[in-house]
XYZ file of C-alpha atoms in Angstrom:
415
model
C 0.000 0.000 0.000
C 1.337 3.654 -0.832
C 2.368 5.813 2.237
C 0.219 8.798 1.361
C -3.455 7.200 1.430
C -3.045 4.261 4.172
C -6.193 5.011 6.273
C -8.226 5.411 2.668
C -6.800 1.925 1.318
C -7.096 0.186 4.467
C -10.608 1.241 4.749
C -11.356 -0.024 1.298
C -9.521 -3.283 1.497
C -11.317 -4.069 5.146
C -14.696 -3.040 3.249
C -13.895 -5.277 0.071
C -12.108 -7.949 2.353
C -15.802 -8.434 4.862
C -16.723 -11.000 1.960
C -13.828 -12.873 3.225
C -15.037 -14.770 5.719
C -11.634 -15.761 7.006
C -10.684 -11.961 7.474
C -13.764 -11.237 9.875
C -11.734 -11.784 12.748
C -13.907 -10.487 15.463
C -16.832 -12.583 14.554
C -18.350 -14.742 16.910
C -18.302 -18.424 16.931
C -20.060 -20.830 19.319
C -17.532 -22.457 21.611
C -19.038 -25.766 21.008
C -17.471 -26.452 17.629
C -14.032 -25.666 18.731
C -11.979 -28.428 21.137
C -11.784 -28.007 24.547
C -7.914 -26.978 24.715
C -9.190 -23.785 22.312
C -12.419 -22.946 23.822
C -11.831 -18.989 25.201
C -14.324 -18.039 28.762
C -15.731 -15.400 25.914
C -16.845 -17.101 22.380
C -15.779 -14.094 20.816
C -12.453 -14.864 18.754
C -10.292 -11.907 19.395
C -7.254 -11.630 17.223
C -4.446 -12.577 20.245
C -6.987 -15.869 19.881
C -6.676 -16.102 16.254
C -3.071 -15.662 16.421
C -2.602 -18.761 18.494
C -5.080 -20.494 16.488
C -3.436 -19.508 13.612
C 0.326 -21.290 15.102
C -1.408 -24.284 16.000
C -2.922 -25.019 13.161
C -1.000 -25.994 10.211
C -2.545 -25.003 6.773
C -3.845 -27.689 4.145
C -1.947 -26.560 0.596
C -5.571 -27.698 -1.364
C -7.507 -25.322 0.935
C -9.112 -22.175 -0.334
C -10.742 -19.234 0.951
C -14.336 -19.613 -0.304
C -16.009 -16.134 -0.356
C -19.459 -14.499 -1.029
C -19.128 -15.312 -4.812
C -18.502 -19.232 -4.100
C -21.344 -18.435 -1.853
C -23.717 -17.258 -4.421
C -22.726 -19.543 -7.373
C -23.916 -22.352 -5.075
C -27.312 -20.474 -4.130
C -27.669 -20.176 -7.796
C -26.962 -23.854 -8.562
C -29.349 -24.941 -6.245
C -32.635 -22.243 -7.075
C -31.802 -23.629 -10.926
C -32.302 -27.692 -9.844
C -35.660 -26.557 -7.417
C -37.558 -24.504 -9.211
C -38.287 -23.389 -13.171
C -37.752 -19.769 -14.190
C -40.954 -19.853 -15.961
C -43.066 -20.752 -13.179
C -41.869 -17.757 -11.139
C -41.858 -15.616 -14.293
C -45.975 -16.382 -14.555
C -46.438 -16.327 -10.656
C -44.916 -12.645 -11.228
C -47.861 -11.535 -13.852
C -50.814 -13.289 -11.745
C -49.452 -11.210 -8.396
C -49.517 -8.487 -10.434
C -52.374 -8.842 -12.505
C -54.179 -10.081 -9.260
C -53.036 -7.097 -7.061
C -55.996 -5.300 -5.548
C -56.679 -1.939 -6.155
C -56.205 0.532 -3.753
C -58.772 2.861 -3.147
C -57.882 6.827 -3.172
C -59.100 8.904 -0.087
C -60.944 11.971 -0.811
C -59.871 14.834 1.128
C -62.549 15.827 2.925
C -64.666 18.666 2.158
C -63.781 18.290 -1.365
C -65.975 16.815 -4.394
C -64.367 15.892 -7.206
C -66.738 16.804 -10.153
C -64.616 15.248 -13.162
C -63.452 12.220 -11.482
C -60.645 10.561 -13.338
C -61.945 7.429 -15.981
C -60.958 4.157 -14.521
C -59.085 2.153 -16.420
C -60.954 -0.846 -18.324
C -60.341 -4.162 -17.038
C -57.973 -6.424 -19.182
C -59.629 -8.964 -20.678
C -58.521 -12.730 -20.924
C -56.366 -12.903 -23.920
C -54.715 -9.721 -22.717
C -53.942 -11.503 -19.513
C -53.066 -14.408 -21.438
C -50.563 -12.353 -23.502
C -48.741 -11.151 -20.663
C -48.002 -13.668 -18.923
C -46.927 -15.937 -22.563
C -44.264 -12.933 -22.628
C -43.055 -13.336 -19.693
C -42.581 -16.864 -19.717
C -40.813 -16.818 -23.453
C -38.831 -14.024 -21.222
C -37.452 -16.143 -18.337
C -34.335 -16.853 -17.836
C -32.347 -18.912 -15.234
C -31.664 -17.747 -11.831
C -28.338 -15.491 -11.999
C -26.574 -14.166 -8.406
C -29.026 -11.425 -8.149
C -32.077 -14.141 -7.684
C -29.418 -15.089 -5.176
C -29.690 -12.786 -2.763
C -26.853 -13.503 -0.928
C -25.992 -10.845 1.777
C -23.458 -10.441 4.510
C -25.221 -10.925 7.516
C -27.139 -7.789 8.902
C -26.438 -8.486 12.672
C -23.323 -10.411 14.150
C -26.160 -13.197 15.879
C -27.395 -13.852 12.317
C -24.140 -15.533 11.221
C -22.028 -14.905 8.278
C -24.272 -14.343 5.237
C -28.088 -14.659 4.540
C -29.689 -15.927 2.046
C -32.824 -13.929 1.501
C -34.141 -15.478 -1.936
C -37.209 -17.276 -0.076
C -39.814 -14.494 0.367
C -39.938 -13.567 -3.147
C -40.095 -17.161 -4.636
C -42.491 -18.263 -2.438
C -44.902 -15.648 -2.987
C -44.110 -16.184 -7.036
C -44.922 -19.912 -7.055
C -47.440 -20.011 -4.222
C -45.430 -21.566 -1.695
C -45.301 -20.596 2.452
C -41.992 -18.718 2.300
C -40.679 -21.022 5.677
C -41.614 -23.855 3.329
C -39.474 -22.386 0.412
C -36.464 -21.549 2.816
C -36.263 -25.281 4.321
C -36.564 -26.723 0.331
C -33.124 -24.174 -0.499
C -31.456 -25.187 3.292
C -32.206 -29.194 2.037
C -30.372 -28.773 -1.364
C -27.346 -26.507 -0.065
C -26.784 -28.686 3.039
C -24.736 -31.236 0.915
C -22.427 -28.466 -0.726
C -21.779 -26.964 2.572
C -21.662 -29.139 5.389
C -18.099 -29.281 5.860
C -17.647 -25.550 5.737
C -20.751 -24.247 7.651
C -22.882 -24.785 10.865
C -26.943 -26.283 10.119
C -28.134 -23.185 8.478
C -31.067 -21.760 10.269
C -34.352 -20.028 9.110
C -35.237 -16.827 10.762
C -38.234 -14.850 10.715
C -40.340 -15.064 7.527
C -37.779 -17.055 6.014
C -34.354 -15.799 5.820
C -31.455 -18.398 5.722
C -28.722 -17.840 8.504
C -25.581 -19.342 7.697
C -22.517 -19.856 9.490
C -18.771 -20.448 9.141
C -17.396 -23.284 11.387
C -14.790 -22.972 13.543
C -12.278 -25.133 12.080
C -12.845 -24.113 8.810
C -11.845 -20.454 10.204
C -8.831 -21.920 11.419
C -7.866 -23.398 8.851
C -8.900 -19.661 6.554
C -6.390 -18.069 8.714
C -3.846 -20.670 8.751
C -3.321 -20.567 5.206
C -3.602 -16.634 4.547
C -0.569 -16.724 7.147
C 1.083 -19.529 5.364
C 0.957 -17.605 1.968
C 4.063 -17.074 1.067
C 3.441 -14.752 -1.904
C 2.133 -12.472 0.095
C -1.783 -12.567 -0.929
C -3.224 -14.150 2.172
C -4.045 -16.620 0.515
C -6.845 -14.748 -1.868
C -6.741 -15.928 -5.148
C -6.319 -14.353 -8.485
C -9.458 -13.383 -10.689
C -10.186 -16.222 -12.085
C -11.088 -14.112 -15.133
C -9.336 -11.343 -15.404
C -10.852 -7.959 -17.497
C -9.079 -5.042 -18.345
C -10.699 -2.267 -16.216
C -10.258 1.557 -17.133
C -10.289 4.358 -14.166
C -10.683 7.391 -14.806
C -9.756 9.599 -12.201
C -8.200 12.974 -11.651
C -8.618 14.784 -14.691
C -7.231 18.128 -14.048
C -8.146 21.030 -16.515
C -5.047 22.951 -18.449
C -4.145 26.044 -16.858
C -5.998 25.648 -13.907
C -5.428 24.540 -10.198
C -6.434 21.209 -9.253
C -8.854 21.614 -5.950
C -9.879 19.127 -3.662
C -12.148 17.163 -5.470
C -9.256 16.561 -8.225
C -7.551 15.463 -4.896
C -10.283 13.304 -3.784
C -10.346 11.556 -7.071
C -7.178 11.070 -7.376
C -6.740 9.237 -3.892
C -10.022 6.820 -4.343
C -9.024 6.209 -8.474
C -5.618 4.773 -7.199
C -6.704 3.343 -4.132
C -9.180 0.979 -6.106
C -6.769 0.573 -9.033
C -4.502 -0.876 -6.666
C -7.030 -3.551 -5.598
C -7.878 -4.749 -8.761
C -4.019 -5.004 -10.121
C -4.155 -6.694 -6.757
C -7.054 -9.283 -7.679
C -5.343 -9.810 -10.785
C -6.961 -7.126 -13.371
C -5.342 -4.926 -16.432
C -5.762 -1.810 -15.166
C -5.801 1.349 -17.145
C -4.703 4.589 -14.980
C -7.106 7.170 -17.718
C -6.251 10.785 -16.880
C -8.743 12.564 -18.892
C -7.274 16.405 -18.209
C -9.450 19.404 -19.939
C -7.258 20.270 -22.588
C -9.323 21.261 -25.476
C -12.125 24.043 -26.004
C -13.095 27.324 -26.196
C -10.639 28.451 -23.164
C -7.409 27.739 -25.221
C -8.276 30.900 -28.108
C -8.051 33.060 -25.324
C -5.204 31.779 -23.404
C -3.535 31.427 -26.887
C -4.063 34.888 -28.007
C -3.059 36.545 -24.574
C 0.262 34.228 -25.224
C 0.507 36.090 -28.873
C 0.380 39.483 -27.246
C 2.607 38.657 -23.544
C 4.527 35.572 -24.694
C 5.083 35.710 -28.407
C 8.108 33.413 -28.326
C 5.436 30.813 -27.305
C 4.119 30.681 -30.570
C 7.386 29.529 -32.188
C 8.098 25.926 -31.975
C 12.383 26.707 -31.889
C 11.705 29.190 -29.008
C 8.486 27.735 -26.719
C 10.322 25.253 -24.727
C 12.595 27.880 -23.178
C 9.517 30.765 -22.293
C 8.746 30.456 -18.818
C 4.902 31.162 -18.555
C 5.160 31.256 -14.671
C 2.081 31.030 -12.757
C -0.835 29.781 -14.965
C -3.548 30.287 -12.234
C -2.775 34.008 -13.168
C -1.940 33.479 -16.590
C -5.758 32.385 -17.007
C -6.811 35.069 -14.489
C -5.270 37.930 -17.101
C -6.554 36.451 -20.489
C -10.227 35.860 -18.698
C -10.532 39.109 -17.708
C -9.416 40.271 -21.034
C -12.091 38.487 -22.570
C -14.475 40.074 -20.672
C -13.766 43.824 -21.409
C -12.307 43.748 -24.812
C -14.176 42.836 -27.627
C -11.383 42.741 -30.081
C -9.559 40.207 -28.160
C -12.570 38.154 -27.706
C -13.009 38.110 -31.120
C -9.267 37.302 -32.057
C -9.636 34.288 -29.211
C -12.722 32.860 -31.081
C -11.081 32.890 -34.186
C -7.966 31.050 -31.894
C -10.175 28.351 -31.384
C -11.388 27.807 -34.848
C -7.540 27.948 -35.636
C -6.404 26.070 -33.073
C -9.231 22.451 -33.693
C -7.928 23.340 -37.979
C -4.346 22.136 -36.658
C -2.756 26.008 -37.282
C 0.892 25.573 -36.388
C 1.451 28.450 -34.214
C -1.497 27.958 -32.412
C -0.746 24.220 -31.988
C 2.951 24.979 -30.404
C 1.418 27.797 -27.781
C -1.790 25.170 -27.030
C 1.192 22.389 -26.261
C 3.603 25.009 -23.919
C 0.629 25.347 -21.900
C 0.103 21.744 -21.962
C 3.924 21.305 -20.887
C 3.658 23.577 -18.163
C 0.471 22.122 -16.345
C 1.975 18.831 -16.671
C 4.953 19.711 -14.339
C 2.726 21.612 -12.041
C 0.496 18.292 -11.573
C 3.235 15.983 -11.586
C 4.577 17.542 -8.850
C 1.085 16.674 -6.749
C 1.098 13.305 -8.543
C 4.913 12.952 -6.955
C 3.543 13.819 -3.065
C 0.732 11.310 -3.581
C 3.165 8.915 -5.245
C 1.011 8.311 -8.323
C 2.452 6.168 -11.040
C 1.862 4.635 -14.312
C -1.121 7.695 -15.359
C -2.126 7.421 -19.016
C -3.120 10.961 -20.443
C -5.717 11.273 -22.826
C -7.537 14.559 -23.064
C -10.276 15.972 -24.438
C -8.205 17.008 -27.584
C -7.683 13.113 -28.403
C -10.996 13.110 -29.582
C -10.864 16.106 -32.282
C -9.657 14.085 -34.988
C -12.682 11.958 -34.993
C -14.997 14.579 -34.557
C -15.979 15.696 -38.446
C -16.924 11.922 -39.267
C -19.384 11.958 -35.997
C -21.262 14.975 -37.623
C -20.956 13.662 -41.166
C -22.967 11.224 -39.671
C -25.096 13.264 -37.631
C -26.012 15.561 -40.512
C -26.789 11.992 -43.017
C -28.606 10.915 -40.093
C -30.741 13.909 -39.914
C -29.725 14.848 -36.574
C -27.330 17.854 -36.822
C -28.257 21.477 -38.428
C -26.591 24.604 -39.095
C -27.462 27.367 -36.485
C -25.416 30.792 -36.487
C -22.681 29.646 -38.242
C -22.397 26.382 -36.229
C -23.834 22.705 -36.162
C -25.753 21.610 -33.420
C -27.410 18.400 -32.785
């Protein structure tokens, strides 16, 4: 972890690393699963405990940490062998369809003399129709059927499994009913991992890590040798752009630039961590109206800007007021505002001298950021402005115009 955001990543990493049951060391376990030499007065495993656990207990080299997503694969599994997709899919249209209406209050002392029309009642075949779409619609359960949740409350367990209320109602069922049929078909998959799963309330599934299993979890994350604590790899890796940062040319970057930059490399550094290609996108505000005024002001305060053998050694000094001068120029003076529009048009044609002043300020913001970027120890940024998108831009409204959707308006097209 970098030096500069530790509270930030550590925060992150305990909130990603909760679905890791083996890393919820202050859990509570019942002291009846665990031997009698490691039973604790309290059954709340404390990490001096886990420690000790963890030296005792030597780590099995085909064990695995099984998290929420083994947890909800499984869930998924099982929903698919109970029940059909297209029977919950038409339970769905008859609640529905079979919903009764809810009456509006009148306000009292009011009569409303054009009541609203009610609606006509759907007949049959519409009915029918319905519920033959929603059928040819179903598909099989995914991990959001699941609904596999940490648990709410430390008593509750480790996760819950709250699928039961809203199958049950879909196919009919009592939702206890529903809840024991999932418990019945996951019981095989997990009985040497987790306690009898329990239903609570209307039918939410408790379910809960044993102890050795934890033991052995933290055994083998302290056994890791690469350094991973044991948590595997993605085991399919995507490449994963974030865009964070993105300061504007010529400008200061301000605390939310700050804030962005700090949470873009914090989770960057997680997924590289899980395995992931990870693009570092700094999309800085480099292109737009803005650069035919700062461009001009450079014509008239910096000429040797505007010469490509001469612009690397002008020293443009502070840009915050650089901007400050030419925007206030703008303002007031209507020849220069005109001269700055005509920069712009200039400037997105490719004109050379307006190119080499737009890239000095360019130059210069880049070693005012970096210099941020160096105190937050970012690395491995990949800069792609606004103006990477110019060349590209006449075949989007050569389209837009074929398409019908872009017209001439003032001078300009506008979709």
């Amino acid at each position: 972890m970098r030096g500069y955001c530790i509270a930030v990543q550590v925060v992150m990493s305990l909130a990603w690393l909760r679905h890791v049951p083996a890393f919820q060391v202050g859990r509570r376990i019942r002291a009846s699963t665990l031997p009698p030499s490691q039973r604790l007065d309290s059954v709340a495993l404390r990490p001096a405990r886990m420690m000790q656990l963890m030296m005792s207990t030597k780590a099995k080299t085909d064990f695995s940490l099984k998290s929420i997503d083994w947890l909800q694969d499984n869930v998924v599994e099982v929903l698919n062998e109970l029940y059909d997709p297209a029977d919950v899919a038409r339970g769905n249209v008859f609640a529905k369809l079979n919903k009764p209406k809810k009456k509006k209050k009148k306000k009292k002392g009011s009569e409303d003399e054009n009541p609203a029309p009610e609606k006509p009642e759907m007949s049959e075949s519409e009915k029918q129709a319905l519920v033959d779409a929603a059928v040819a619609q179903a598909k099989p359960f995914d991990r959001m059927d699941a609904m596999v949740t940490p648990a709410t409350r430390a008593e509750f367990g480790d996760y819950q499994v709250n699928a039961a209320m809203g199958l049950a109602k879909s196919l009919g069922m009592n939702p206890r009913e529903c809840a024991q049929q999932i418990i019945d078909a996951l019981k095989p998959r997990l009985e040497t991992l987790m306690e009898e799963p329990e239903i609570a309330g209307p039918g939410f599934v408790n379910l809960r890590f044993q102890g050795a299993y934890l033991q052995q979890a933290v055994s083998a994350m302290a056994a890791d040798a690469n350094g991973r604590l044991a948590i595997p790899k993605a085991s399919n890796p995507q490449r994963i752009v974030v865009d964070f940062s993105s300061p504007n040319i010529a400008k200061e970057m301000h605390v939310g630039h700050l804030r962005s930059t700090i949470i873009g490399d914090t989770l960057c550094n997680l997924l590289e961590f899980l395995g992931h290609d990870v693009v570092r996108l700094n999309h800085v505000g480099d292109w737009g109206t803005q650069f035919g005024m700062l461009v001009e002001h450079l014509r008239d305060e910096y000429p040797a800007a505007l010469n490509k053998d001469t612009a690397e050694s002008v020293d443009l000094g502070d840009l915050v007021l650089l901007y400050k001068a030419a925007k206030q120029r703008f303002d007031v003076d209507e020849d220069f505002k005109t001269r700055a529009r005509g920069g712009v048009v200039k400037l997105q044609a490719g004109n050379p001298d307006e190119i080499v002043a737009w890239e000095a300020l360019c130059t210069a913001s880049r070693v005012e950021y970096q210099k941020i970027y160096d105190v937050l120890n970012i690395e491995g940024l990949v800069e792609r402005g606004e103006s990477f998108y110019n060349p590209y831009l006449n075949d989007v409204i050569e389209e837009l115009e074929k398409l019908g959707l872009a017209a001439e308006s003032d001078g300009a097209t506008v979709v």
